[in-house]
CSV table of C-alpha atoms in Angstrom, one decimal:
chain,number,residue,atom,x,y,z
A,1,UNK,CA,86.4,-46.4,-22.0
A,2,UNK,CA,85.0,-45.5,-18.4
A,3,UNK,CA,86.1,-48.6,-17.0
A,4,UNK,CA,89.7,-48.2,-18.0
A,5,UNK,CA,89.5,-44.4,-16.4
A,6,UNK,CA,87.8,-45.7,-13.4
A,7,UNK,CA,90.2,-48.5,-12.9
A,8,UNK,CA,93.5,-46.6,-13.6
A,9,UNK,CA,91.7,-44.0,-10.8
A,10,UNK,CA,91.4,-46.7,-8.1
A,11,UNK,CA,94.6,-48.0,-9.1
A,12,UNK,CA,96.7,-44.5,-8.2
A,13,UNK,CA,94.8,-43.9,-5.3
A,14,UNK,CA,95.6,-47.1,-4.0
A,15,UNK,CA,99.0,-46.4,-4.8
A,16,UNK,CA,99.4,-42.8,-3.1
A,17,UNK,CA,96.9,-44.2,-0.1
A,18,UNK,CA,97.5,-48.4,1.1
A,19,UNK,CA,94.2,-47.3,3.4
A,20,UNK,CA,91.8,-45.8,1.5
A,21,UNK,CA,88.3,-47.2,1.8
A,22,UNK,CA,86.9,-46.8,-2.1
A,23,UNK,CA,83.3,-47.8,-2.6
A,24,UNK,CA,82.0,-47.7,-6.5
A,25,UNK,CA,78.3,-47.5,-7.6
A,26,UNK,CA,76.2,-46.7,-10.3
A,27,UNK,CA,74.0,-48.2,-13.1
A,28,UNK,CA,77.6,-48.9,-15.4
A,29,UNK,CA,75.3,-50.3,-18.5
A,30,UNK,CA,77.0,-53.5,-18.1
A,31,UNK,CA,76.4,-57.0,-16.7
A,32,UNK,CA,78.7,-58.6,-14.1
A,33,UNK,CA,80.1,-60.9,-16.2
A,34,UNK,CA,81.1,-57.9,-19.4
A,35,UNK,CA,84.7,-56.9,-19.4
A,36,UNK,CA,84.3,-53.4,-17.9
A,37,UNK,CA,82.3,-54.7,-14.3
A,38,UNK,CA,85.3,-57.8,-14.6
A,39,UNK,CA,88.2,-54.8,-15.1
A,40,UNK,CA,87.1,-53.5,-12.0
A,41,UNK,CA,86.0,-56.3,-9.9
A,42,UNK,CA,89.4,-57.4,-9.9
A,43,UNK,CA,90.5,-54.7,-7.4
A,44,UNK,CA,87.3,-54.2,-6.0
A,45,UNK,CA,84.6,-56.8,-4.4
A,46,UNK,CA,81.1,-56.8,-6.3
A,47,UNK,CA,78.8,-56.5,-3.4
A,48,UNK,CA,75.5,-56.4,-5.8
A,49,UNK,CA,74.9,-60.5,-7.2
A,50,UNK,CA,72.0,-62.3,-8.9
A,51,UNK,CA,71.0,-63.5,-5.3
A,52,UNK,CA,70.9,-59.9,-3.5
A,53,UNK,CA,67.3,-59.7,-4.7
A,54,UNK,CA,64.1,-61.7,-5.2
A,55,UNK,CA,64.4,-61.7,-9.3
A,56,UNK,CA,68.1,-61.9,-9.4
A,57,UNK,CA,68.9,-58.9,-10.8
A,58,UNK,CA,67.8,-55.2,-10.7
A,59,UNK,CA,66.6,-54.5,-14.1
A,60,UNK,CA,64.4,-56.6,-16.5
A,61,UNK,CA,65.1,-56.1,-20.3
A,62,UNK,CA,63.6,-58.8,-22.9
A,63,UNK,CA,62.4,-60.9,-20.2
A,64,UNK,CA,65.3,-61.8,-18.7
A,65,UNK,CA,66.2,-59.6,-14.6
A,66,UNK,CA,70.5,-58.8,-15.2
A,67,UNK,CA,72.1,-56.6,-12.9
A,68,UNK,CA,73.1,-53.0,-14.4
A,69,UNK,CA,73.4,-51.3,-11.1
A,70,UNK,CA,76.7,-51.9,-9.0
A,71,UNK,CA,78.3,-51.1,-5.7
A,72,UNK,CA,81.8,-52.3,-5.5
A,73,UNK,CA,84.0,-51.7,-2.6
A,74,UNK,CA,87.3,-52.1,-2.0
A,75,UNK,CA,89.1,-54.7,0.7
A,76,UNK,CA,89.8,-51.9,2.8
A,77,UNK,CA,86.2,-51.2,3.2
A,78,UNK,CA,85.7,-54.2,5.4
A,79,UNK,CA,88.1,-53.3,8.3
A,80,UNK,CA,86.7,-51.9,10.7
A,81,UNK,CA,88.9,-48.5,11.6
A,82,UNK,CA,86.3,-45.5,10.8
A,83,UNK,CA,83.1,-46.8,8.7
A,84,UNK,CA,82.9,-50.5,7.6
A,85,UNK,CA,80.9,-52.6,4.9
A,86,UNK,CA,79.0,-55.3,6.2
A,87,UNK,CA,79.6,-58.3,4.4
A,88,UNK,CA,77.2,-59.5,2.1
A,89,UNK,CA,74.7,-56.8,2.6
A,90,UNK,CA,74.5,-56.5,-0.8
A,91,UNK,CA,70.4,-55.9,-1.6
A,92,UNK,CA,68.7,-55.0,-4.7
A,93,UNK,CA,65.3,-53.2,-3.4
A,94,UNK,CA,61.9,-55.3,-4.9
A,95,UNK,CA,58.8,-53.7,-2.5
A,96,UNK,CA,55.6,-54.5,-4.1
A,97,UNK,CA,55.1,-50.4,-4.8
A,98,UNK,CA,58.6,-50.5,-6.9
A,99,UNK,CA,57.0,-53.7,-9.3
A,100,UNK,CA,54.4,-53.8,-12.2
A,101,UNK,CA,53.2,-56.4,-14.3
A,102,UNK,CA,53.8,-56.1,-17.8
A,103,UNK,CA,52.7,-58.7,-20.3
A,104,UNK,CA,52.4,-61.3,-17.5
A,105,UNK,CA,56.1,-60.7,-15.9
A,106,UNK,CA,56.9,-58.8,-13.1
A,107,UNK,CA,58.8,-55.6,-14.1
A,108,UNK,CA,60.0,-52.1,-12.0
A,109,UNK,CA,57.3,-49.8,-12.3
A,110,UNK,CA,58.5,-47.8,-14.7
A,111,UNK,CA,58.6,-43.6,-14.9
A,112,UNK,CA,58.2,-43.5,-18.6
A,113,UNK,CA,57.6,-46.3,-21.2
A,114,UNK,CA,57.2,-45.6,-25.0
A,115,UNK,CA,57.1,-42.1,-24.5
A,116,UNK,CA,54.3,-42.3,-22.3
A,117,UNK,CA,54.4,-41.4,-18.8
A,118,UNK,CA,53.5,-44.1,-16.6
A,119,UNK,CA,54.0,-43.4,-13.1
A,120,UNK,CA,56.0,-45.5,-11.8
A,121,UNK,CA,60.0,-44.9,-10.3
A,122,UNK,CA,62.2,-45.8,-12.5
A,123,UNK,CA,63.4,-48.9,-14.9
A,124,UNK,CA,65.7,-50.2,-12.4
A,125,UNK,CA,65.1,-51.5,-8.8
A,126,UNK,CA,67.3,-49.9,-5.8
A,127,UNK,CA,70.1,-51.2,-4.8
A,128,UNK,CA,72.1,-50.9,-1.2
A,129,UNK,CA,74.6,-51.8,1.2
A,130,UNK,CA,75.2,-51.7,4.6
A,131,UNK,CA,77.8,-49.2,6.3
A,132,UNK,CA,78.8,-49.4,10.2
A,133,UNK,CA,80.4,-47.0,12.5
């Protein structure tokens, strides 16, 4: 399982390196609340939650917004020696150019949909945080 890889990774590193500043992202095909995003959020601090955006999440499946796509950073991240996290600048992305409506719900504009290319960005809204120097 990724999540076991990933975790045992952080783990040794923090072992080897008490300061290292570790920052994790990606669209991990999990929700927040599925063992593999819990595995590593408890060494690491989610910075992507349901109210980082306007919908609550960053990708809409069966008419329900979840959040796929995650930073997580660790607590060294927040000090401020070399680059820094701000806190709770967690966003998930939403301009009007990024959206569609799709059977009467707001959806990303999709690239592709049924085999069809549609022309929009992707399936899955951007999501960000903010770094300081």
């Amino acid at each position: 399982m990724a999540a076991n890889a990933a975790r045992s990774f952080i783990d040794s590193v923090q072992t080897t390196n008490k300061a290292v500043k570790i920052i994790l992202m990606g669209d991990l095909n999990d929700y927040p609340t599925d063992r593999a995003p819990q595995m590593i959020s408890s060494v690491l601090t989610p910075m992507i939650v349901s109210k980082s955006g306007e919908f609550g999440g960053s990708s809409h499946y069966k008419s329900e917004w979840n959040i796929l796509d995650h930073i997580m950073v660790s607590g060294n991240c927040f000090k401020k020696k070399g680059f820094s996290v701000v806190k709770n600048s967690g966003v998930i992305y939403s301009a009007p150019f990024l959206l569609t409506t799709y059977k009467d719900e707001i959806v990303p504009n999709r690239t592709y949909g049924g085999g069809k290319y549609l022309g929009g960005y992707s399936d899955h809204l951007p999501v960000s945080i903010d770094l300081q120097w």
